[in-house]
mmCIF file of C-alpha atoms in Angstrom:
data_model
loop_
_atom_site.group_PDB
_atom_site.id
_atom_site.type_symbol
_atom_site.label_atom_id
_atom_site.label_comp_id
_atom_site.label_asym_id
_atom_site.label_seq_id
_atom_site.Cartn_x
_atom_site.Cartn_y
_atom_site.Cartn_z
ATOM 1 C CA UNK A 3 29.564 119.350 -16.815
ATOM 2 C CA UNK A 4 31.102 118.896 -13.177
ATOM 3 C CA UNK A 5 34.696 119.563 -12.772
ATOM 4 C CA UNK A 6 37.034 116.928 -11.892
ATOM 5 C CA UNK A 7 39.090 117.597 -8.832
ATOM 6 C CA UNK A 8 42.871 117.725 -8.617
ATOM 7 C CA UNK A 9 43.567 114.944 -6.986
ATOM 8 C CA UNK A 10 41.580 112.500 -9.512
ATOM 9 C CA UNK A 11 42.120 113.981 -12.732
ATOM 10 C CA UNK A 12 42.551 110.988 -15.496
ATOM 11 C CA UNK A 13 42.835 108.253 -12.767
ATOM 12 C CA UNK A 14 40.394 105.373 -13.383
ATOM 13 C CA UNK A 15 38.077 105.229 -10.510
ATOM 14 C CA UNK A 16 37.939 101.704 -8.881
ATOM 15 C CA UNK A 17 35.059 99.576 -8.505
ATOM 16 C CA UNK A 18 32.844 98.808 -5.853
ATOM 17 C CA UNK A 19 34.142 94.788 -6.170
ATOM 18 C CA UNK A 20 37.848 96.264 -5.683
ATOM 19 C CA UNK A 21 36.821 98.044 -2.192
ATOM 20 C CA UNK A 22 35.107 95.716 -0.828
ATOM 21 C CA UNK A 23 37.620 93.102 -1.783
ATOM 22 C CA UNK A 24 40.248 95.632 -0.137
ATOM 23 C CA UNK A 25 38.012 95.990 2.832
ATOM 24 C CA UNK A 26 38.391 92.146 3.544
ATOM 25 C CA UNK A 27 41.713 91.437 2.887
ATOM 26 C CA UNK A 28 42.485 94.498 5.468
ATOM 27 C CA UNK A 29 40.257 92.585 7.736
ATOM 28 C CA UNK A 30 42.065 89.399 7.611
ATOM 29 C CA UNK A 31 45.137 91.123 7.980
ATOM 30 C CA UNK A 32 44.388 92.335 11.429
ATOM 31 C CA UNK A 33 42.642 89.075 12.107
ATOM 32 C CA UNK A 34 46.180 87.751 12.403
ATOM 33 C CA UNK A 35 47.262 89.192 15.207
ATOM 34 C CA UNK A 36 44.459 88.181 17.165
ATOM 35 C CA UNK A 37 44.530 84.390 16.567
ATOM 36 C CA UNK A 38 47.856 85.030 17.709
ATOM 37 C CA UNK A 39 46.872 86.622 20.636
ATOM 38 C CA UNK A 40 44.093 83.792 21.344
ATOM 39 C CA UNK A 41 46.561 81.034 21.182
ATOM 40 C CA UNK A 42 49.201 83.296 23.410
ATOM 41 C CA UNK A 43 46.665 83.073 26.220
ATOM 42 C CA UNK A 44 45.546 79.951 25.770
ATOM 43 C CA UNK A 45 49.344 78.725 26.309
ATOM 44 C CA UNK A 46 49.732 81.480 29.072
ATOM 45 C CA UNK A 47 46.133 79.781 30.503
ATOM 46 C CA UNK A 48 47.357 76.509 31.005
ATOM 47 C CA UNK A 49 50.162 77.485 33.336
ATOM 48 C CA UNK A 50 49.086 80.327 35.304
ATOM 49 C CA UNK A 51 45.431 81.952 35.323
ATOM 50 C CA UNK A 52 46.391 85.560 36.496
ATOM 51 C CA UNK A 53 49.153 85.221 33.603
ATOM 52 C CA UNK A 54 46.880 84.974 31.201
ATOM 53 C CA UNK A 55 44.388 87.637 32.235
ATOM 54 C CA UNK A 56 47.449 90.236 32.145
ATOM 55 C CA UNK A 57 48.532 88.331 28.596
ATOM 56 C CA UNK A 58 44.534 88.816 27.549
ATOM 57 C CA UNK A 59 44.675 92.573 28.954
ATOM 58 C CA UNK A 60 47.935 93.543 27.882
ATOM 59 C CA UNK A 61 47.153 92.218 24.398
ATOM 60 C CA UNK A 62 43.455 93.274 24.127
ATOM 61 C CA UNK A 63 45.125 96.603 24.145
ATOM 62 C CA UNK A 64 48.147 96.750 22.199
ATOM 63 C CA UNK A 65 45.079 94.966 19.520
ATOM 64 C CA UNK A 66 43.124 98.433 20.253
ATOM 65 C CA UNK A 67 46.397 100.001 19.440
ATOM 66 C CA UNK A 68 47.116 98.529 16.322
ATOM 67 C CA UNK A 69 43.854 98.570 14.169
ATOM 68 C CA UNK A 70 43.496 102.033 15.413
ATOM 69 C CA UNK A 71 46.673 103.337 13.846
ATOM 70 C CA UNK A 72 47.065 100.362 10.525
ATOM 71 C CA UNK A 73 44.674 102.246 7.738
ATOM 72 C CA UNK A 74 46.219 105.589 9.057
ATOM 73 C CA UNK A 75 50.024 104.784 9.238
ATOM 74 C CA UNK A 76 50.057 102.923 6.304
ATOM 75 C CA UNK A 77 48.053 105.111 4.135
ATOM 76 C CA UNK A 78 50.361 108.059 5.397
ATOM 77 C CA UNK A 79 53.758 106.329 3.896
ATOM 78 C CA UNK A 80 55.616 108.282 0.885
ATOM 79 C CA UNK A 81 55.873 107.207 -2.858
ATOM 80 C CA UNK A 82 53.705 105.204 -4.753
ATOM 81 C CA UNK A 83 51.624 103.694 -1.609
ATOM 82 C CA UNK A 84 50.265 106.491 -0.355
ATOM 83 C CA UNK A 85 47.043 106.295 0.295
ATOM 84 C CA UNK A 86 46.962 102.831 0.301
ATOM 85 C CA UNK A 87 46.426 99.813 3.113
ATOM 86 C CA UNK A 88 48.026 96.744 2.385
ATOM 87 C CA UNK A 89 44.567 95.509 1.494
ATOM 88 C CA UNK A 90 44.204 98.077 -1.358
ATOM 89 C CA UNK A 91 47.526 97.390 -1.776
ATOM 90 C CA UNK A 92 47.061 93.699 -3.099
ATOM 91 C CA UNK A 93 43.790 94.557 -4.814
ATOM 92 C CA UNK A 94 45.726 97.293 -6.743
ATOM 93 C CA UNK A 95 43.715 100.762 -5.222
ATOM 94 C CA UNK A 96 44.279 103.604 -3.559
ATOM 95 C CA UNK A 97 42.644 106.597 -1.779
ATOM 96 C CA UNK A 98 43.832 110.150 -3.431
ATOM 97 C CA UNK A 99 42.474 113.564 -1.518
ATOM 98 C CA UNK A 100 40.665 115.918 -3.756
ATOM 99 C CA UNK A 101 43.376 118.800 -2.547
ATOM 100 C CA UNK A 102 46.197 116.714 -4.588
ATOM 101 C CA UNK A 103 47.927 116.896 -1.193
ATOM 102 C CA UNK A 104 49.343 113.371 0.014
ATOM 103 C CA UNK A 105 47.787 111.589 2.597
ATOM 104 C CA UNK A 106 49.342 112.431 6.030
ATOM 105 C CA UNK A 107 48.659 110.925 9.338
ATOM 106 C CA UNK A 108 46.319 112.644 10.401
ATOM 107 C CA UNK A 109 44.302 112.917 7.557
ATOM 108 C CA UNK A 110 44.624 109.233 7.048
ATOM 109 C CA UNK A 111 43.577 109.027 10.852
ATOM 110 C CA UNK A 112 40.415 111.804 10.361
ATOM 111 C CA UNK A 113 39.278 109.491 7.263
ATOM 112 C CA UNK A 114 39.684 105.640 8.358
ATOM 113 C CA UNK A 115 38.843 105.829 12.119
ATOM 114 C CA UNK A 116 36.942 109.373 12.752
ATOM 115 C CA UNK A 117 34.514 109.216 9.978
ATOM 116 C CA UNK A 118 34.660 105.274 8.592
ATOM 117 C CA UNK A 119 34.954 104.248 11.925
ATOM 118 C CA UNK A 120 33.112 106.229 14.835
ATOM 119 C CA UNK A 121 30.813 108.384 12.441
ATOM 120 C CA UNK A 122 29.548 105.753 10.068
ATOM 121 C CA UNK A 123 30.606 102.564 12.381
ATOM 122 C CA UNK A 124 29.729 103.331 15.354
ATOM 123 C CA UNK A 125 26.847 106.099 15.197
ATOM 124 C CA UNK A 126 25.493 104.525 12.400
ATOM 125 C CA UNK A 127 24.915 101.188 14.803
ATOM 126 C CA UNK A 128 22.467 103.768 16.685
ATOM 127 C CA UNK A 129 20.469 103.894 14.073
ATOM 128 C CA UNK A 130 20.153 100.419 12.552
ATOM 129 C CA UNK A 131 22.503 100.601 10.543
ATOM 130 C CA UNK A 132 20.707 102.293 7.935
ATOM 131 C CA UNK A 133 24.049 105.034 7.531
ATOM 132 C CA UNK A 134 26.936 102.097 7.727
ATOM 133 C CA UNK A 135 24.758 100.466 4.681
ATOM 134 C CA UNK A 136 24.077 103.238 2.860
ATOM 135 C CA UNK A 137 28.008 104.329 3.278
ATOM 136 C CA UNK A 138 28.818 100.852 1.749
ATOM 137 C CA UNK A 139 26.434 100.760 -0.695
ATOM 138 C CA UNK A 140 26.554 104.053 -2.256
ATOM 139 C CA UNK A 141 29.216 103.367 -4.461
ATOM 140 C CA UNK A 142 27.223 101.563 -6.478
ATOM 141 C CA UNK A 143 25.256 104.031 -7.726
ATOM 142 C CA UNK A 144 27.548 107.151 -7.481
ATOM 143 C CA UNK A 145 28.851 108.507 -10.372
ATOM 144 C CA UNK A 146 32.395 108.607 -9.435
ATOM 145 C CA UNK A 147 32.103 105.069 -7.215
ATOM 146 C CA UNK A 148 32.500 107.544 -3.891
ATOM 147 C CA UNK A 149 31.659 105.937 -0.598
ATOM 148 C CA UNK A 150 29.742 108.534 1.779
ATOM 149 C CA UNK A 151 32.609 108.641 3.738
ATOM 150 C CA UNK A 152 34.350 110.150 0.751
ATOM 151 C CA UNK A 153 32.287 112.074 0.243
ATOM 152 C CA UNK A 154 32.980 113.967 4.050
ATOM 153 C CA UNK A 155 36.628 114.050 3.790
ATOM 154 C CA UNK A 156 37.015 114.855 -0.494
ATOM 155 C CA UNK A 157 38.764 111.901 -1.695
ATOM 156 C CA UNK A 158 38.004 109.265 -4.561
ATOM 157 C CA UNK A 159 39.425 105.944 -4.516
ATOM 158 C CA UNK A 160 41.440 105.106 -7.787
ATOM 159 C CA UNK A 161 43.357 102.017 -9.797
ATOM 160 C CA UNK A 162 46.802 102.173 -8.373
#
């Protein structure tokens, strides 16, 4: 029999529906911002041309800024929400660490962008995409419903 890990002990696992549901709502929260943005410099565009390429630059990375830090900072807050984007948030989820210890910045940071992000993102892309699919996928047919990526960092996603 494996043994369960602090962190997880009794706590429901969620579903592979509920994180990919998350997943989407997260993504349509940062989508926000950047119709926003698009109709800022389209505005900016009509009056001045170098306006709106500093609007477009300035904003392009203040965008960078934000979906690099959202997952992180939010899933570092205190209380009941830790570990949770407000995408997981509305879907009623959240990540938990196999240590029992609280999500933190930087261990929010090391799980959404280093390893979701650059390792499975953007090195999977090298390879066709076979790792980014098989990161989403393999929750399906884990089983304790763990993405890859949880798998690399010890943490299980649960119902909130």
């Amino acid at each position: 029999m494996q043994q369960q890990a602090p962190g997880w002990v009794g706590a429901p696992l969620a579903g592979w529906g509920a994180r990919v549901g998350a997943t989407l709502l997260d993504g349509l929260i940062l989508l926000v911002p950047v119709v926003v943005l698009v109709v800022i410099i389209v505005a900016v565009a009509a009056g001045s041309d170098v306006g709106a390429v500093v609007v477009g630059i300035v904003g392009f990375l203040a965008y960078i800024l934000a979906a690099l830090f959202y997952a992180p900072v939010l899933m570092a807050r205190g209380g009941d929400n830790n570990g949770q984007t407000w995408g997981k948030q509305i879907v009623g989820i959240k990540v938990v660490r196999d240590s029992g210890q609280p999500f933190d910045l930087g261990s929010g940071f090391l799980r959404e962008f280093v390893v979701k992000n650059l390792l499975f993102g953007t090195v999977g892309g090298f390879f066709f995409a076979i790792p980014t699919l098989l990161d989403w996928l393999w929750p399906l047919w884990d089983d304790q419903n763990r993405a890859l990526h949880d798998m690399v960092v010890s943490s299980h996603v649960v119902k909130a």
